[in-house]
Coordinates of C-alpha atoms in Angstrom, one line a residue:
M19 CA 103.5 84.9 84.4
G20 CA 103.4 83.4 81.0
A21 CA 100.5 83.8 78.6
G22 CA 99.5 80.2 78.8
G23 CA 97.6 79.2 81.9
G24 CA 99.0 82.2 83.9
P25 CA 95.6 83.8 84.7
L26 CA 94.1 80.4 85.5
K27 CA 96.8 79.6 88.0
F28 CA 96.3 83.0 89.5
W29 CA 92.6 82.6 90.0
L30 CA 93.1 79.0 91.3
R31 CA 95.5 80.4 93.9
R32 CA 92.9 83.1 94.8
L33 CA 90.2 80.4 95.2
F34 CA 92.5 78.3 97.4
M35 CA 93.3 81.3 99.6
L36 CA 89.6 82.1 99.9
V37 CA 88.8 78.5 101.1
L38 CA 91.8 78.5 103.4
T39 CA 90.8 81.8 104.9
L40 CA 87.3 80.6 105.6
F41 CA 88.7 77.4 107.2
F42 CA 90.9 79.4 109.6
V43 CA 87.9 81.7 110.4
T44 CA 85.8 78.7 111.4
I45 CA 88.6 77.5 113.7
I46 CA 89.1 80.9 115.3
T47 CA 85.4 81.5 115.6
F48 CA 84.6 78.1 117.2
V49 CA 87.5 78.1 119.6
A50 CA 87.0 81.7 120.7
F51 CA 83.4 81.2 121.6
Q52 CA 84.1 77.8 123.3
I53 CA 86.6 79.3 125.8
I54 CA 84.3 82.3 126.8
P55 CA 83.3 81.9 130.4
G56 CA 79.7 80.7 131.1
D57 CA 77.7 77.6 130.6
P58 CA 74.8 77.8 128.1
A59 CA 73.0 74.9 129.9
Q60 CA 73.3 76.7 133.3
L61 CA 72.0 80.0 131.7
M62 CA 69.0 78.2 130.2
L63 CA 68.0 76.5 133.5
G64 CA 69.1 79.2 135.9
T65 CA 71.6 79.4 138.7
E66 CA 69.3 77.4 141.1
A67 CA 68.9 74.5 138.7
D68 CA 69.6 70.9 139.8
P69 CA 73.2 70.0 138.8
Q70 CA 72.0 66.7 137.3
A71 CA 69.5 68.6 135.1
V72 CA 72.3 70.9 134.0
E73 CA 74.5 67.9 133.1
T74 CA 71.6 66.3 131.2
L75 CA 71.0 69.4 129.2
R76 CA 74.8 69.8 128.5
H77 CA 74.7 66.2 127.1
Q78 CA 71.7 67.0 124.9
L79 CA 73.4 70.1 123.6
G80 CA 76.7 68.2 123.0
Y81 CA 78.8 70.3 125.3
D82 CA 80.1 67.3 127.1
Q83 CA 81.9 66.1 124.0
P84 CA 85.6 66.8 123.3
L85 CA 86.3 70.2 121.6
L86 CA 87.7 68.6 118.5
Q87 CA 84.7 66.3 118.1
R88 CA 82.3 69.3 118.5
Y89 CA 84.2 71.3 115.9
G90 CA 84.1 68.4 113.5
S91 CA 80.3 68.0 113.9
W92 CA 79.9 71.8 113.4
I93 CA 82.0 71.8 110.2
F94 CA 80.1 68.8 108.9
Q95 CA 76.9 70.7 109.4
L96 CA 78.3 73.8 107.8
L97 CA 79.3 71.9 104.7
Q98 CA 75.7 70.7 104.4
G99 CA 74.4 74.3 104.7
D100 CA 73.2 73.8 108.3
L101 CA 74.1 76.4 110.8
G102 CA 72.6 74.5 113.7
S103 CA 69.7 75.3 116.0
S104 CA 69.4 78.2 118.4
I105 CA 69.7 77.3 122.1
R106 CA 67.5 80.1 123.1
F107 CA 64.8 80.2 120.4
Q108 CA 64.8 76.5 119.6
Q109 CA 64.7 77.1 115.9
S110 CA 67.2 76.9 113.1
V111 CA 69.9 79.6 113.0
S112 CA 69.4 80.1 109.3
S113 CA 65.8 81.1 109.7
L114 CA 66.6 83.4 112.6
I115 CA 69.3 85.2 110.7
S116 CA 67.5 85.3 107.4
A117 CA 64.5 87.0 109.1
R118 CA 66.7 89.9 110.2
F119 CA 69.5 89.9 107.7
S120 CA 67.6 91.8 105.0
V121 CA 67.5 94.9 107.2
T122 CA 71.3 94.9 107.9
L123 CA 72.2 94.0 104.4
T124 CA 70.0 96.7 102.9
I125 CA 71.6 99.4 105.1
A126 CA 75.1 98.2 104.1
F127 CA 74.1 98.0 100.4
I128 CA 72.7 101.5 100.3
A129 CA 75.7 102.9 102.2
M130 CA 78.0 101.1 99.7
V131 CA 76.3 102.7 96.8
V132 CA 76.1 106.1 98.3
A133 CA 79.7 106.2 99.4
P134 CA 81.4 106.2 95.9
L135 CA 78.6 108.3 94.4
V136 CA 79.4 111.1 96.8
A137 CA 83.2 110.4 97.2
F138 CA 84.1 110.6 93.5
P139 CA 82.8 114.1 92.8
L140 CA 84.2 115.4 96.1
G141 CA 87.6 113.7 95.5
M142 CA 87.8 115.0 92.0
L143 CA 86.8 118.5 93.0
A144 CA 89.4 118.5 95.8
A145 CA 92.1 117.3 93.4
R146 CA 91.2 119.8 90.7
Y147 CA 91.4 122.7 93.2
S148 CA 94.2 121.3 95.3
R149 CA 95.4 123.7 98.0
R150 CA 92.5 126.1 97.3
W151 CA 89.3 126.8 99.3
P152 CA 87.3 123.9 97.8
D153 CA 90.0 121.4 98.8
Y154 CA 90.3 122.9 102.3
I155 CA 86.6 122.7 102.9
I156 CA 86.3 119.1 101.6
S157 CA 89.3 118.1 103.7
M158 CA 87.8 119.6 106.8
V159 CA 84.5 117.9 106.3
N160 CA 86.4 114.6 105.7
Q161 CA 88.2 114.9 109.0
V162 CA 84.9 115.4 110.8
G163 CA 83.3 112.5 108.9
M164 CA 86.1 110.1 109.9
A165 CA 86.1 111.3 113.5
I166 CA 82.4 111.3 114.5
P167 CA 81.2 107.9 115.8
S168 CA 78.2 106.6 113.8
F169 CA 76.1 105.8 116.9
W170 CA 76.5 109.3 118.3
L171 CA 75.6 110.9 115.0
G172 CA 72.6 108.6 114.8
M173 CA 71.3 109.9 118.2
V174 CA 71.8 113.5 117.1
V175 CA 69.9 112.8 113.8
I176 CA 67.0 111.2 115.7
L177 CA 66.9 114.2 118.1
L178 CA 67.1 116.7 115.3
F179 CA 64.8 115.2 112.6
S180 CA 62.3 113.5 114.7
V181 CA 62.0 115.6 117.9
V182 CA 62.8 119.1 116.6
F183 CA 61.6 119.0 113.0
Q184 CA 59.3 115.9 113.4
W185 CA 60.1 114.7 109.8
F186 CA 59.9 111.0 110.7
V187 CA 58.8 108.7 113.5
P188 CA 61.8 107.5 115.5
L189 CA 62.4 103.8 116.4
H190 CA 59.8 102.8 113.8
F191 CA 60.3 100.2 111.1
V192 CA 57.6 99.2 108.5
P193 CA 57.9 95.4 107.8
W194 CA 58.8 94.4 104.3
S195 CA 55.5 92.4 104.0
E196 CA 53.4 95.5 104.7
D197 CA 55.0 98.0 102.4
P198 CA 58.5 97.4 100.8
W199 CA 58.8 101.1 99.8
L200 CA 58.2 102.4 103.4
A201 CA 60.6 99.7 104.7
I202 CA 63.3 101.0 102.4
R203 CA 62.5 104.6 103.4
S204 CA 62.9 103.8 107.1
L205 CA 66.4 102.5 106.3
I206 CA 67.7 105.3 104.1
L207 CA 68.6 107.7 107.0
P208 CA 70.5 105.0 109.0
A209 CA 72.2 104.0 105.7
L210 CA 73.4 107.5 105.1
I211 CA 74.9 107.7 108.6
V212 CA 76.7 104.4 108.0
A213 CA 78.0 105.7 104.7
I214 CA 79.7 108.8 106.2
P215 CA 83.0 107.3 107.4
P216 CA 83.7 105.2 104.2
T217 CA 82.7 108.3 102.1
A218 CA 85.3 110.4 103.9
V219 CA 88.0 107.7 103.5
L220 CA 87.2 107.2 99.8
T221 CA 87.2 111.0 99.1
K222 CA 90.6 111.3 100.7
M223 CA 91.9 108.3 98.7
I224 CA 90.4 109.6 95.4
R225 CA 92.0 113.0 95.9
A226 CA 95.4 111.5 96.6
T227 CA 95.4 109.1 93.7
M228 CA 94.1 111.7 91.2
L229 CA 96.7 114.2 92.3
E230 CA 99.4 111.5 91.7
Q231 CA 97.9 110.8 88.2
L232 CA 97.7 114.5 87.4
R233 CA 101.5 114.8 87.6
S234 CA 101.9 112.1 84.9
D235 CA 103.2 112.9 81.4
Y236 CA 100.0 111.8 79.6
V237 CA 98.1 114.5 81.5
V238 CA 100.5 117.2 80.4
T239 CA 100.2 115.9 76.8
G240 CA 96.4 116.0 77.0
L241 CA 96.4 119.6 78.3
S242 CA 98.9 120.7 75.7
K243 CA 96.5 119.4 73.0
G244 CA 93.8 121.8 74.3
L245 CA 91.8 119.4 76.4
S246 CA 90.2 120.9 79.6
H247 CA 91.2 119.8 83.0
W248 CA 87.9 118.1 83.6
M249 CA 87.9 116.3 80.3
V250 CA 91.4 114.9 81.1
M251 CA 90.3 113.9 84.6
V252 CA 87.1 112.1 83.5
A253 CA 88.4 110.5 80.3
H254 CA 91.9 109.5 81.4
V255 CA 92.9 110.1 85.0
L256 CA 89.7 108.6 86.6
R257 CA 90.3 105.2 85.1
N258 CA 93.9 105.0 86.3
A259 CA 92.9 106.3 89.7
M260 CA 90.2 103.7 90.1
L261 CA 92.5 100.8 90.9
P262 CA 93.5 101.7 94.5
V263 CA 90.0 103.1 95.2
I264 CA 88.4 99.8 94.3
T265 CA 90.7 98.1 96.8
V266 CA 89.6 100.5 99.6
M267 CA 85.9 100.0 98.7
G268 CA 86.3 96.2 99.1
M269 CA 88.1 96.6 102.4
S270 CA 85.3 99.0 103.7
M271 CA 82.7 96.2 103.3
A272 CA 83.5 94.9 106.8
E273 CA 83.2 98.4 108.2
L274 CA 79.9 98.9 106.5
L275 CA 78.5 95.7 108.0
A276 CA 79.8 96.6 111.5
G277 CA 78.4 100.1 111.2
S278 CA 75.1 98.8 110.1
I279 CA 74.9 96.6 113.2
V280 CA 75.7 99.5 115.5
V281 CA 73.4 102.1 113.9
E282 CA 70.4 99.8 113.7
Q283 CA 70.6 99.5 117.4
V284 CA 70.3 103.3 117.7
F285 CA 67.3 103.4 115.4
G286 CA 65.6 100.4 116.9
L287 CA 65.7 98.4 113.7
P288 CA 65.0 94.6 113.7
G289 CA 68.3 93.7 112.1
V290 CA 71.0 91.2 113.1
G291 CA 72.6 93.6 115.6
R292 CA 69.9 93.0 118.3
L293 CA 70.0 89.3 117.7
L294 CA 73.8 89.2 117.9
L295 CA 73.9 91.2 121.2
S296 CA 71.2 89.1 122.9
S297 CA 72.8 85.9 121.6
I298 CA 76.2 86.8 123.1
G299 CA 74.6 87.7 126.4
Y300 CA 72.6 84.4 126.5
R301 CA 75.6 82.3 125.3
D302 CA 73.6 81.2 122.3
L303 CA 76.8 80.0 120.6
P304 CA 75.2 78.5 117.4
V305 CA 73.6 81.8 116.5
V306 CA 76.8 83.8 117.2
Q307 CA 79.0 81.4 115.3
G308 CA 76.6 81.3 112.4
M309 CA 76.5 85.1 112.2
V310 CA 80.3 85.4 112.3
V311 CA 80.7 82.8 109.6
I312 CA 78.1 84.5 107.4
F313 CA 79.6 88.0 107.7
T314 CA 83.1 86.8 107.2
T315 CA 82.1 84.8 104.1
L316 CA 80.4 87.9 102.7
V317 CA 83.4 90.1 103.3
I318 CA 85.8 87.6 101.8
L319 CA 83.5 87.1 98.7
V320 CA 83.3 90.9 98.2
N321 CA 87.1 91.2 98.3
F322 CA 87.3 88.3 95.8
M323 CA 85.0 90.2 93.5
V324 CA 87.2 93.3 94.0
D325 CA 90.1 91.2 92.7
L326 CA 88.1 90.2 89.7
L327 CA 87.2 93.9 89.0
Y328 CA 90.8 94.9 89.6
H329 CA 92.0 92.4 87.0
R330 CA 89.3 93.5 84.6
L331 CA 90.4 97.1 84.8
D332 CA 94.1 96.3 84.4
P333 CA 94.8 92.7 83.1
R334 CA 98.5 93.3 83.6
V335 CA 98.0 93.2 87.4
H336 CA 98.5 89.8 89.0
V337 CA 98.8 89.5 92.8
G338 CA 102.0 87.6 93.6
E339 CA 103.4 87.9 90.1

């Protein structure tokens, strides 16, 4: 791209792709949940309900309208910041999600902070001592971290630390309004479990990228000038190895949110996971659709910020150039 207007055109394209992706997500989300078997009106009134009463409720809920008209109404509400009303709870979807979203988002945020803080030292250590015992041990731990399901590890942790050692009370969450610090403390252990798979993936990626950079000419030059391996790695290699690692961190955001939803079920936390599962079973489509749109938007925005950071670290990089 040329110097004049190139970056602006690049970011305009990125914004356009962001909006287009969100648009397609709304279509897929809406259509997918409309074709799932089951009638919300029938579920609300019961299988023995009068057919006329069921039809009346379907009309009140708008399910007797054509699919395209229902989608248009839903999109119009979304553009106004209205996610609709829950069929089951008879209250706004926004208030339902916001009351539980802080738990899930806090778990994901703690995990997203912990993962790179642990992965960078381990990855650098494995690269520095490649094909030696520190590298072998870290690689073995990585394989275990990527293979063990989070929900199974959560059950083992609860059994070990609450039943055996009795270090914390299982299935207990202190509300934010009572004590924010105790609320965060009750989320740290689930967050650490959620952080294990992305930490393992990041460690493996950091090791690979740093090994590739360590073979570069500038590393040989730095070492020939008397610089230590660690000084070269921290001062020079780390910056160049950051670019692919940042991409992986952005892509892991969806995994962190999904892992948070699963793990909070194991720990009995009042996050969006329980709301999502109950809403799917009850065919509470406004809640499910609203949650999918929120999570998708969050993941897309995180990846957009990753692009910003990617360009900040290396202004020469332009996707599609």
